[in-house]
Tab-separated table of C-alpha atoms and ligand atoms in Angstrom:
chain	number	residue	atom	x	y	z
A	1	MET	CA	0.076	0.162	0.169
A	2	ILE	CA	0.964	3.613	-0.714
A	3	SER	CA	0.776	6.009	2.024
A	4	ARG	CA	-0.981	9.169	1.739
A	5	ARG	CA	2.260	11.108	2.774
A	6	LYS	CA	3.637	9.663	-0.573
A	7	PHE	CA	0.838	11.357	-2.393
A	8	LEU	CA	1.524	14.595	-0.952
A	9	SER	CA	5.539	14.291	-1.754
A	10	GLY	CA	4.367	13.825	-5.293
A	11	LEU	CA	2.942	17.088	-5.385
A	12	SER	CA	4.686	19.167	-3.135
A	13	ALA	CA	8.143	18.462	-4.453
A	14	MET	CA	6.886	20.509	-7.543
A	15	PRO	CA	7.991	24.001	-7.930
A	16	ILE	CA	4.864	26.294	-7.383
A	17	ALA	CA	4.524	27.216	-11.018
A	18	MET	CA	3.906	23.264	-11.771
A	19	GLN	CA	1.017	23.062	-9.547
A	20	PRO	CA	-2.013	21.453	-11.320
A	21	MET	CA	-3.840	24.263	-13.198
A	22	LEU	CA	-7.054	24.133	-10.854
A	23	ALA	CA	-7.331	27.326	-8.956
A	24	ALA	CA	-9.334	26.088	-5.698
A	25	ALA	CA	-6.542	23.827	-3.616
A	26	GLN	CA	-7.199	20.276	-4.215
A	27	THR	CA	-6.168	17.638	-1.733
A	28	PRO	CA	-4.323	14.456	-3.528
A	29	LEU	CA	-7.412	12.232	-3.785
A	30	GLY	CA	-5.236	8.948	-3.980
A	31	PRO	CA	-4.438	6.903	-7.124
A	32	LEU	CA	-5.448	7.542	-10.624
A	33	ALA	CA	-8.026	4.703	-11.818
A	34	MET	CA	-7.693	3.242	-14.927
A	35	PRO	CA	-10.744	3.148	-17.230
A	36	PRO	CA	-12.443	-0.361	-17.007
A	37	LEU	CA	-10.887	-2.966	-19.500
A	38	LEU	CA	-13.622	-4.446	-21.776
A	39	ASP	CA	-11.703	-7.212	-23.280
A	40	ALA	CA	-13.646	-8.658	-26.648
A	41	THR	CA	-10.643	-10.612	-27.953
A	42	GLY	CA	-11.973	-13.794	-26.354
A	43	THR	CA	-15.992	-13.204	-27.254
A	44	GLY	CA	-15.495	-11.152	-30.563
A	45	ARG	CA	-18.033	-8.823	-29.368
A	46	PHE	CA	-18.670	-5.771	-26.970
A	47	HIS	CA	-21.872	-3.616	-26.492
A	48	LEU	CA	-21.484	0.102	-25.331
A	49	ALA	CA	-24.431	1.957	-24.045
A	50	ALA	CA	-24.198	5.616	-23.850
A	51	GLN	CA	-25.688	6.906	-20.838
A	52	ARG	CA	-26.139	10.085	-18.467
A	53	GLY	CA	-24.854	9.792	-14.980
A	54	THR	CA	-23.253	12.040	-12.414
A	55	THR	CA	-19.614	12.599	-11.503
A	56	ALA	CA	-17.786	14.390	-8.685
A	57	PHE	CA	-14.698	15.922	-10.188
A	58	VAL	CA	-13.918	18.801	-7.878
A	59	ASP	CA	-14.757	19.406	-4.084
A	60	ALA	CA	-17.408	21.995	-4.987
A	61	GLY	CA	-19.950	19.412	-6.086
A	62	THR	CA	-21.065	17.024	-8.733
A	63	SER	CA	-21.597	17.460	-12.414
A	64	GLU	CA	-24.156	15.873	-14.966
A	65	THR	CA	-21.760	13.697	-17.232
A	66	TRP	CA	-22.343	11.388	-19.997
A	67	GLY	CA	-20.470	8.045	-20.393
A	68	PHE	CA	-20.502	4.560	-21.987
A	69	ASN	CA	-21.617	1.797	-19.766
A	70	GLN	CA	-20.668	4.265	-16.726
A	71	ALA	CA	-21.342	7.679	-15.788
A	72	HIS	CA	-18.574	9.429	-17.676
A	73	LEU	CA	-16.100	8.299	-20.294
A	74	GLY	CA	-16.098	4.763	-21.781
A	75	PRO	CA	-14.114	1.372	-20.927
A	76	THR	CA	-11.019	0.827	-22.687
A	77	LEU	CA	-12.046	-1.777	-25.278
A	78	ARG	CA	-9.556	-4.268	-26.498
A	79	ILE	CA	-10.004	-5.734	-29.702
A	80	ALA	CA	-7.682	-8.496	-31.645
A	81	THR	CA	-6.127	-7.754	-34.942
A	82	GLY	CA	-6.912	-10.594	-37.672
A	83	GLN	CA	-10.366	-10.930	-35.911
A	84	THR	CA	-13.999	-9.372	-36.680
A	85	THR	CA	-15.300	-7.666	-33.711
A	86	ALA	CA	-19.346	-7.195	-33.754
A	87	ALA	CA	-19.750	-4.032	-31.795
A	88	GLU	CA	-23.117	-2.829	-30.519
A	89	VAL	CA	-23.532	0.760	-29.477
A	90	GLN	CA	-26.605	1.661	-27.930
A	91	ASN	CA	-28.136	5.278	-27.137
A	92	THR	CA	-30.105	5.660	-23.907
A	93	LEU	CA	-29.650	9.414	-24.096
A	94	ASP	CA	-32.121	11.984	-25.339
A	95	GLU	CA	-30.343	13.331	-28.590
A	96	PRO	CA	-28.472	11.805	-31.529
A	97	ILE	CA	-24.842	10.474	-31.188
A	98	SER	CA	-22.499	8.523	-33.227
A	99	VAL	CA	-19.466	6.679	-32.329
A	100	HIS	CA	-16.406	6.835	-34.408
A	101	TRP	CA	-13.517	4.492	-34.079
A	102	HIS	CA	-10.742	6.867	-34.481
A	103	GLY	CA	-7.622	5.133	-35.636
A	104	LEU	CA	-9.426	2.303	-37.153
A	105	MET	CA	-8.945	1.046	-40.632
A	106	VAL	CA	-12.290	0.280	-41.392
A	107	PRO	CA	-14.759	0.968	-44.262
A	108	GLY	CA	-16.490	4.113	-44.169
A	109	ASP	CA	-20.073	1.927	-43.451
A	110	ALA	CA	-18.240	0.988	-40.180
A	111	ASP	CA	-16.439	4.117	-39.367
A	112	GLY	CA	-19.334	5.923	-37.232
A	113	GLY	CA	-18.790	9.516	-38.803
A	114	PRO	CA	-21.480	12.080	-38.831
A	115	HIS	CA	-23.715	10.162	-41.222
A	116	GLN	CA	-24.307	7.563	-38.921
A	117	THR	CA	-26.052	8.841	-36.307
A	118	ILE	CA	-27.732	6.481	-33.655
A	119	SER	CA	-31.205	8.008	-32.608
A	120	GLN	CA	-32.298	7.967	-29.033
A	121	GLY	CA	-33.422	4.502	-28.082
A	122	GLU	CA	-31.534	2.947	-30.993
A	123	THR	CA	-28.704	0.397	-31.205
A	124	TRP	CA	-25.857	0.519	-34.020
A	125	THR	CA	-23.910	-2.772	-34.825
A	126	PRO	CA	-21.187	-2.200	-37.058
A	127	GLU	CA	-18.617	-5.217	-37.680
A	128	LEU	CA	-15.043	-4.319	-36.924
A	129	ALA	CA	-13.158	-6.448	-39.426
A	130	ILE	CA	-9.479	-5.525	-38.232
A	131	THR	CA	-6.309	-6.494	-40.008
A	132	GLN	CA	-4.151	-3.626	-39.200
A	133	PRO	CA	-1.201	-3.788	-36.408
A	134	THR	CA	-1.410	-3.109	-32.858
A	135	CYS	CA	-2.005	0.213	-31.794
A	136	THR	CA	-3.817	2.472	-29.121
A	137	ALA	CA	-6.919	3.916	-31.109
A	138	TRP	CA	-9.909	5.920	-29.342
A	139	TYR	CA	-13.661	6.271	-29.893
A	140	HIS	CA	-15.718	9.600	-29.557
A	141	SER	CA	-18.894	10.930	-30.732
A	142	HIS	CA	-19.025	12.681	-34.248
A	143	VAL	CA	-22.383	14.366	-34.756
A	144	HIS	CA	-21.718	17.132	-36.787
A	145	GLY	CA	-22.324	20.467	-34.710
A	146	SER	CA	-22.524	18.655	-31.662
A	147	THR	CA	-19.195	16.974	-31.357
A	148	ALA	CA	-17.432	19.324	-29.266
A	149	ARG	CA	-20.295	19.690	-26.563
A	150	GLN	CA	-20.750	15.561	-26.713
A	151	VAL	CA	-17.220	14.718	-25.910
A	152	GLN	CA	-16.807	17.520	-23.120
A	153	LYS	CA	-19.947	15.494	-21.550
A	154	GLY	CA	-17.797	12.429	-21.586
A	155	LEU	CA	-18.842	10.517	-24.934
A	156	ALA	CA	-15.018	9.161	-25.901
A	157	GLY	CA	-13.028	6.009	-24.607
A	158	VAL	CA	-9.962	4.253	-25.568
A	159	LEU	CA	-9.519	1.479	-27.875
A	160	GLN	CA	-6.586	-0.957	-28.074
A	161	ILE	CA	-5.795	-3.255	-30.944
A	162	VAL	CA	-3.779	-6.092	-29.993
A	163	ASP	CA	-1.900	-9.124	-31.223
A	164	GLY	CA	-0.959	-11.185	-27.854
A	165	GLN	CA	2.635	-10.509	-28.554
A	166	ASP	CA	3.701	-7.753	-26.108
A	167	GLU	CA	5.245	-10.109	-24.078
A	168	ALA	CA	7.576	-11.369	-26.864
A	169	ARG	CA	8.327	-7.920	-27.612
A	170	GLY	CA	9.641	-7.249	-24.117
A	171	LEU	CA	6.906	-4.470	-23.389
A	172	PRO	CA	5.130	-3.740	-20.143
A	173	ASN	CA	1.588	-5.107	-20.627
A	174	ALA	CA	-0.306	-5.313	-17.466
A	175	TYR	CA	-3.297	-3.375	-17.689
A	176	GLY	CA	-3.235	-0.370	-15.146
A	177	VAL	CA	-0.065	-1.601	-13.568
A	178	ASP	CA	2.973	-1.271	-15.895
A	179	ASP	CA	0.998	-0.361	-18.967
A	180	LEU	CA	-1.354	2.734	-18.287
A	181	THR	CA	-3.935	4.274	-20.366
A	182	LEU	CA	-4.127	8.114	-19.853
A	183	VAL	CA	-6.947	10.093	-21.598
A	184	LEU	CA	-5.952	13.682	-21.319
A	185	GLN	CA	-8.507	16.357	-21.004
A	186	ASP	CA	-9.071	19.767	-19.723
A	187	ARG	CA	-12.167	21.331	-18.650
A	188	ARG	CA	-13.688	24.200	-16.624
A	189	PHE	CA	-15.656	23.945	-13.589
A	190	ASP	CA	-18.601	26.314	-12.119
A	191	ARG	CA	-19.068	26.964	-8.468
A	192	ARG	CA	-21.268	24.022	-7.958
A	193	GLY	CA	-18.634	21.530	-9.593
A	194	GLN	CA	-20.587	21.518	-12.977
A	195	ILE	CA	-18.603	20.851	-16.400
A	196	ASP	CA	-18.977	24.559	-17.501
A	197	TYR	CA	-18.868	24.522	-21.358
A	198	ALA	CA	-20.187	27.724	-22.807
A	199	PRO	CA	-18.019	28.361	-25.457
A	200	ALA	CA	-17.618	32.466	-26.002
A	201	MET	CA	-16.052	33.596	-29.420
A	202	PRO	CA	-12.763	33.445	-28.382
A	203	ASP	CA	-13.276	29.949	-27.192
A	204	GLN	CA	-14.682	29.202	-30.722
A	205	MET	CA	-11.922	30.765	-32.531
A	206	MET	CA	-9.066	29.239	-30.454
A	207	GLY	CA	-10.534	26.119	-29.512
A	208	PHE	CA	-12.010	25.507	-26.070
A	209	THR	CA	-9.459	25.168	-23.382
A	210	GLY	CA	-10.026	24.307	-19.542
A	211	ASP	CA	-8.363	25.483	-16.369
A	212	THR	CA	-8.183	22.102	-14.730
A	213	MET	CA	-6.091	18.946	-15.642
A	214	VAL	CA	-8.544	15.848	-15.864
A	215	VAL	CA	-7.004	12.394	-16.603
A	216	ASN	CA	-9.064	9.567	-16.922
A	217	GLY	CA	-11.996	11.905	-15.562
A	218	GLN	CA	-10.231	12.410	-12.464
A	219	VAL	CA	-8.801	15.427	-11.289
A	220	GLY	CA	-5.660	15.700	-8.858
A	221	ARG	CA	-4.964	11.794	-8.637
A	222	THR	CA	-1.502	10.219	-8.554
A	223	ALA	CA	-0.377	7.326	-10.751
A	224	VAL	CA	1.145	4.708	-8.675
A	225	VAL	CA	3.948	2.618	-10.893
A	226	PRO	CA	6.301	-0.166	-10.111
A	227	GLN	CA	9.914	0.443	-9.966
A	228	GLY	CA	10.745	-0.546	-13.695
A	229	LEU	CA	9.646	0.407	-16.846
A	230	VAL	CA	6.339	1.957	-17.279
A	231	ARG	CA	4.426	2.032	-20.426
A	232	LEU	CA	2.218	5.336	-20.992
A	233	ARG	CA	-0.556	5.158	-23.946
A	234	LEU	CA	-1.362	8.616	-24.040
A	235	VAL	CA	-4.387	9.924	-25.695
A	236	ASN	CA	-5.567	13.498	-26.057
A	237	GLY	CA	-9.111	13.622	-25.854
A	238	SER	CA	-8.927	17.353	-25.192
A	239	ASN	CA	-11.220	19.813	-27.202
A	240	ALA	CA	-8.169	22.020	-28.203
A	241	ARG	CA	-5.318	21.856	-25.778
A	242	ILE	CA	-2.150	21.171	-27.157
A	243	TYR	CA	0.087	19.595	-24.510
A	244	PRO	CA	4.190	19.960	-24.941
A	245	LEU	CA	4.808	17.157	-22.249
A	246	SER	CA	8.173	16.457	-20.567
A	247	LEU	CA	9.077	14.938	-17.231
A	248	SER	CA	9.646	16.954	-14.157
A	249	ASP	CA	13.162	16.057	-13.624
A	250	GLY	CA	14.001	16.252	-17.396
A	251	ARG	CA	14.567	12.460	-17.854
A	252	GLU	CA	13.627	11.304	-21.349
A	253	VAL	CA	10.697	9.137	-22.564
A	254	HIS	CA	11.045	6.369	-25.022
A	255	LEU	CA	8.580	6.652	-27.865
A	256	ILE	CA	7.585	3.473	-28.949
A	257	ALA	CA	4.122	3.812	-30.623
A	258	THR	CA	2.469	6.609	-32.606
A	259	ASP	CA	-1.035	7.069	-33.733
A	260	ASN	CA	-1.150	3.369	-35.678
A	261	GLY	CA	1.184	1.377	-34.531
A	262	TYR	CA	4.857	0.675	-33.360
A	263	LEU	CA	8.186	2.307	-34.400
A	264	ASP	CA	11.225	-0.258	-35.371
A	265	HIS	CA	13.085	1.175	-32.638
A	266	PRO	CA	12.315	3.361	-29.585
A	267	ILE	CA	13.118	7.165	-29.707
A	268	ALA	CA	14.628	8.936	-26.772
A	269	LEU	CA	12.761	12.274	-26.441
A	270	SER	CA	13.002	15.027	-23.680
A	271	GLU	CA	9.689	16.713	-24.779
A	272	LEU	CA	6.912	15.042	-26.505
A	273	THR	CA	3.959	17.366	-28.079
A	274	ILE	CA	0.595	15.818	-28.139
A	275	ALA	CA	-1.977	17.685	-30.046
A	276	PRO	CA	-5.966	16.882	-29.921
A	277	GLY	CA	-6.572	13.402	-31.554
A	278	GLU	CA	-3.175	12.181	-31.564
A	279	ARG	CA	-1.995	8.889	-29.498
A	280	PHE	CA	1.682	8.282	-28.387
A	281	GLU	CA	3.134	5.422	-26.245
A	282	VAL	CA	6.266	5.892	-24.285
A	283	LEU	CA	8.323	3.893	-21.713
A	284	ILE	CA	9.423	5.663	-18.556
A	285	ASP	CA	12.138	4.204	-16.706
A	286	PHE	CA	11.157	4.279	-13.126
A	287	SER	CA	14.188	1.959	-11.683
A	288	ASP	CA	15.450	4.411	-9.747
A	289	GLY	CA	12.483	4.584	-7.463
A	290	ARG	CA	11.936	8.693	-7.385
A	291	ASP	CA	8.728	10.389	-7.721
A	292	ILE	CA	8.709	12.340	-10.890
A	293	ALA	CA	5.470	13.968	-12.672
A	294	LEU	CA	4.353	14.084	-16.150
A	295	VAL	CA	4.330	18.058	-17.089
A	296	SER	CA	3.157	20.264	-19.493
A	297	ALA	CA	4.040	23.589	-21.075
A	298	PRO	CA	1.226	26.242	-21.849
A	299	ASN	CA	-1.018	25.415	-24.798
A	300	PRO	CA	1.581	26.820	-27.548
A	301	ASN	CA	-1.439	27.580	-29.753
A	302	GLU	CA	-1.886	31.212	-30.293
A	303	MET	CA	-3.810	33.400	-33.107
A	304	MET	CA	-1.405	35.095	-35.438
A	305	GLY	CA	1.821	34.850	-33.268
A	306	GLY	CA	-0.154	35.961	-30.413
A	307	MET	CA	-1.464	39.015	-31.894
A	308	MET	CA	-5.148	37.942	-31.832
A	309	GLY	CA	-5.033	35.992	-28.433
A	310	GLY	CA	-3.751	32.893	-27.091
A	311	ALA	CA	-3.158	31.319	-23.535
A	312	SER	CA	0.389	32.854	-23.319
A	313	ASN	CA	-0.532	33.947	-19.394
A	314	GLU	CA	-0.496	30.292	-18.608
A	315	SER	CA	1.890	28.707	-16.754
A	316	ALA	CA	3.447	24.956	-16.846
A	317	PHE	CA	1.498	22.733	-14.877
A	318	VAL	CA	1.320	18.935	-13.778
A	319	VAL	CA	-0.669	16.742	-15.839
A	320	LEU	CA	0.058	13.765	-13.674
A	321	PRO	CA	2.069	12.977	-10.445
A	322	PHE	CA	3.574	9.318	-10.268
A	323	ALA	CA	4.523	7.589	-6.898
A	324	VAL	CA	6.689	4.710	-7.294
A	325	ASP	CA	5.545	1.783	-5.172
A	326	SER	CA	8.347	-0.890	-4.848
A	327	SER	CA	5.985	-3.469	-3.583
A	328	LEU	CA	4.187	-3.499	-7.384
A	329	PRO	CA	5.650	-5.957	-9.810
A	330	ALA	CA	8.356	-4.675	-12.216
A	331	THR	CA	8.653	-7.042	-14.832
A	332	LYS	CA	10.426	-5.246	-17.596
A	333	ASP	CA	13.451	-3.284	-16.502
A	334	GLN	CA	15.338	-3.435	-20.063
A	335	LEU	CA	14.362	-1.023	-22.667
A	336	PRO	CA	14.059	-3.186	-25.947
A	337	ASP	CA	15.735	-2.130	-28.827
A	338	ASP	CA	13.850	-3.568	-31.613
A	339	ILE	CA	10.149	-3.334	-31.200
A	340	GLY	CA	9.015	-5.019	-34.178
A	341	GLY	CA	6.789	-2.009	-35.610
A	342	SER	CA	7.798	-0.002	-38.751
A	343	ARG	CA	8.245	3.863	-40.181
A	344	PRO	CA	6.992	4.232	-43.328
A	345	GLN	CA	9.619	5.264	-45.844
A	346	ASP	CA	8.253	6.514	-49.041
A	347	ASP	CA	9.768	9.809	-50.532
A	348	GLY	CA	6.469	10.700	-52.180
A	349	THR	CA	7.641	10.985	-55.647
A	350	GLY	CA	4.904	10.391	-58.590
A	351	ALA	CA	2.146	10.764	-56.153
A	352	ASP	CA	-0.812	13.104	-57.365
A	353	VAL	CA	-0.928	16.205	-55.211
A	354	ARG	CA	-4.186	17.482	-53.336
A	355	ASN	CA	-4.195	20.918	-51.758
A	356	MET	CA	-5.795	21.615	-48.681
A	357	THR	CA	-5.909	25.240	-47.126
A	358	LEU	CA	-7.586	25.412	-43.868
A	359	ASP	CA	-9.426	28.368	-43.561
A	360	MET	CA	-10.792	30.688	-40.514
A	361	GLN	CA	-12.542	33.753	-40.654
A	362	MET	CA	-11.378	36.804	-38.295
A	363	GLY	CA	-13.002	38.893	-35.778
A	364	MET	CA	-16.429	40.621	-37.571
A	365	GLY	CA	-16.135	38.182	-40.357
A	366	MET	CA	-16.366	35.314	-38.069
A	367	MET	CA	-19.011	36.698	-35.730
A	368	LEU	CA	-21.289	37.577	-38.779
A	369	ARG	CA	-21.349	33.919	-40.104
A	370	ARG	CA	-23.532	31.197	-38.709
A	371	ALA	CA	-22.012	29.008	-36.238
A	372	ASP	CA	-21.313	26.064	-38.640
A	373	ASN	CA	-19.767	28.465	-41.395
A	374	ARG	CA	-16.950	30.101	-39.410
A	375	PHE	CA	-14.311	27.631	-40.621
A	376	SER	CA	-13.539	26.089	-43.930
A	377	ILE	CA	-11.360	23.957	-45.875
A	378	ASN	CA	-10.401	25.328	-49.492
A	379	SER	CA	-12.946	27.786	-48.883
A	380	ALA	CA	-15.990	25.404	-48.185
A	381	ALA	CA	-17.289	24.901	-44.850
A	382	PHE	CA	-18.281	21.356	-44.588
A	383	ALA	CA	-21.807	20.540	-45.660
A	384	MET	CA	-23.363	17.174	-44.824
A	385	ASP	CA	-25.018	16.975	-48.389
A	386	GLN	CA	-21.761	17.657	-50.319
A	387	ILE	CA	-18.947	15.170	-50.845
A	388	ASN	CA	-15.713	17.170	-51.712
A	389	PHE	CA	-14.312	14.679	-53.929
A	390	ASP	CA	-13.881	10.902	-54.902
A	391	ILE	CA	-10.953	8.930	-55.064
A	392	PRO	CA	-10.057	5.569	-56.440
A	393	ARG	CA	-9.426	2.735	-54.017
A	394	GLY	CA	-5.528	1.823	-53.994
A	395	THR	CA	-4.859	5.335	-54.753
A	396	VAL	CA	-1.591	7.037	-52.973
A	397	GLU	CA	-1.895	10.824	-52.922
A	398	ARG	CA	0.293	13.661	-51.407
A	399	TRP	CA	-1.788	15.979	-49.351
A	400	SER	CA	-0.291	19.439	-48.993
A	401	ILE	CA	-1.839	21.130	-45.928
A	402	THR	CA	-1.594	24.766	-45.207
A	403	ALA	CA	-2.583	26.548	-42.224
A	404	ASP	CA	-2.016	29.947	-41.106
A	405	MET	CA	-3.256	32.005	-38.442
A	406	MET	CA	-2.786	29.404	-35.763
A	407	MET	CA	-1.953	25.499	-35.452
A	408	HIS	CA	-4.242	22.997	-36.550
A	409	PRO	CA	-4.240	19.212	-35.932
A	410	PHE	CA	-5.433	17.644	-39.176
A	411	HIS	CA	-6.853	14.283	-39.243
A	412	ILE	CA	-8.159	11.739	-41.862
A	413	HIS	CA	-10.581	9.274	-41.373
A	414	GLY	CA	-9.782	5.504	-42.749
A	415	VAL	CA	-6.220	5.870	-43.416
A	416	SER	CA	-2.608	5.856	-41.889
A	417	PHE	CA	-0.244	8.460	-43.457
A	418	GLN	CA	3.379	9.183	-43.557
A	419	VAL	CA	4.259	12.639	-42.756
A	420	LEU	CA	6.783	13.506	-45.462
A	421	LEU	CA	7.472	17.366	-44.250
A	422	GLN	CA	6.271	19.788	-41.800
A	423	GLY	CA	7.031	23.207	-42.599
A	424	GLY	CA	8.972	22.369	-45.778
A	425	ARG	CA	11.471	20.340	-43.323
A	426	ALA	CA	11.664	16.572	-42.605
A	427	PRO	CA	9.179	15.804	-40.075
A	428	ALA	CA	10.183	16.106	-36.050
A	429	PRO	CA	11.471	12.539	-34.846
A	430	GLN	CA	7.680	11.853	-32.883
A	431	ASN	CA	5.994	12.358	-36.171
A	432	THR	CA	8.071	9.688	-38.360
A	433	GLY	CA	5.793	6.601	-37.423
A	434	TRP	CA	2.529	5.927	-38.895
A	435	LYS	CA	0.013	8.666	-38.142
A	436	ASP	CA	-3.536	9.510	-38.590
A	437	THR	CA	-3.429	12.981	-37.176
A	438	VAL	CA	-0.677	15.540	-37.210
A	439	LEU	CA	-0.123	19.170	-35.911
A	440	VAL	CA	-0.141	21.563	-39.019
A	441	HIS	CA	2.071	24.524	-38.061
A	442	GLY	CA	2.362	26.266	-41.124
A	443	SER	CA	2.425	23.494	-43.311
A	444	ALA	CA	2.633	19.828	-43.903
A	445	GLU	CA	2.630	17.138	-46.550
A	446	LEU	CA	1.316	13.936	-45.933
A	447	LEU	CA	1.515	10.645	-48.076
A	448	VAL	CA	-1.833	8.875	-48.014
A	449	ARG	CA	-2.721	5.680	-49.301
A	450	PHE	CA	-6.709	5.003	-49.535
A	451	GLY	CA	-7.185	1.466	-48.858
A	452	GLN	CA	-10.930	1.275	-47.247
A	453	GLY	CA	-13.926	1.817	-48.985
A	454	ALA	CA	-16.506	4.498	-48.176
A	455	SER	CA	-19.768	5.493	-50.352
A	456	ARG	CA	-21.450	8.697	-50.797
A	457	GLU	CA	-23.850	7.471	-47.897
A	458	THR	CA	-20.770	6.894	-45.212
A	459	PRO	CA	-18.124	8.788	-46.501
A	460	PHE	CA	-14.928	9.403	-44.824
A	461	MET	CA	-13.924	12.687	-43.027
A	462	TYR	CA	-11.046	14.849	-42.979
A	463	HIS	CA	-10.817	17.962	-40.772
A	464	CYS	CA	-9.131	19.827	-37.672
A	465	HIS	CA	-9.303	18.091	-34.362
A	466	ILE	CA	-10.064	21.018	-32.731
A	467	LEU	CA	-13.342	20.114	-32.121
A	468	GLU	CA	-14.961	23.779	-32.150
A	469	HIS	CA	-13.051	24.095	-35.460
A	470	GLU	CA	-14.552	20.855	-36.851
A	471	ASP	CA	-17.975	21.623	-35.588
A	472	GLY	CA	-17.415	24.998	-37.103
A	473	GLY	CA	-16.902	23.814	-40.814
A	474	MET	CA	-13.083	23.002	-40.719
A	475	MET	CA	-14.140	19.309	-42.239
A	476	GLY	CA	-14.671	17.698	-45.480
A	477	GLN	CA	-15.975	14.395	-46.451
A	478	PHE	CA	-14.725	12.079	-49.499
A	479	THR	CA	-15.564	8.751	-51.193
A	480	VAL	CA	-13.193	5.830	-51.813
A	481	GLY	CA	-14.303	3.285	-54.350
B	501	LIG	CU1	-11.147	11.738	-33.790
B	501	LIG	CU2	-13.231	12.462	-37.236
B	501	LIG	O1	-12.316	12.437	-35.452
B	502	LIG	CU1	-10.970	9.547	-36.977
B	503	LIG	CU1	-8.301	23.964	-36.548
């Protein structure tokens, strides 16, 4: 058992600027809990029920929340590659939802995008035929115009694709012991402890950021870890916040997987930036027994270099303190050299180029527009009834993305891509693996192979993963056939 004193020391060892963002003092509440594990690898099926509940995040009171099979957020779904899993998603809420499997390579009719709403009382039953490699993906609602609010309420969860080979790879794989699932979100709470989501114009422009750090739906908790190698599966489930992550004592994390799977070899990084929609898996060596914390620099996104606003008055903050408990089983202490994954290595020559400009209206121009028409791609705001283009299945395209004004995490459904260039240069090491979401700062070139089919009824989306931008029209749709 870990003592209460240990939790306190995990926090009080941090410099003052590194205290959690939370304004009201919060007593450390104990160990961080993992989302419940819903392992579908044996049965080949799972059931999710979107439901309403209440959650006590902060001392001030409880909040209404939404979740899957529980009051807030959803279980960690574990499905096997090489297997078809029968999903059942039931909606017991009183408005339409959808459930998109972000990071799954499945055809459009199983993708769960905005055309696949599940009405009140209904159940959606897609088949998930998975052949892609092991990765950490996630699922979340995707109703056009309501995604940002529904995800704030809690309609999100983590999804693991597994192949049973992690022990052979030498990777930590004991769920919640040395293999931690961490959903990073930020929220605002009102005086009564309710989630406070009422985006004003600046929140819509910049994307909505909170003042309180929430990990797996919990505030102020400490992750208790064994004295060895620990794996973190980081999921940025925030509406808009970008986290430039590092460890409080400057030690490196070892990146082993990006959005869509393992790297060939670990990459040691002293900073790892995770944007909304992205996932990264890292190993941290706790064998020296020291209590450290995962910390974040302020949200680096700002409008036009800060001239039009940004969160630059923030300071760094604790995302999650760790307390090492030497009584926990530490089964891995050796960093594997060969993880057995891959990195895309194409040079992109010969691929047809498709240009995408992410645009936003400024100031008055923005305020005069309808809520769903403030953002656009190539000057067209998303329209449910308009397919932007059709791509023949098997095509490889080079997508050239341009984004001025601010940074946008760009995501494409149904594919995994290679980042060829970022801002005209070779991609940062963290973006050299297989990706489905990438932070575009100025420009990015992506090499994309379209291997899954999607019809006009259930097309694939491409969009900014700042959810207020996505709901505001910075999204498009395409067919593959
Ligand atoms: Cu994670 Cu289209 O979304
Ligand atoms: Cu997606
Ligand atoms: Cu954006």
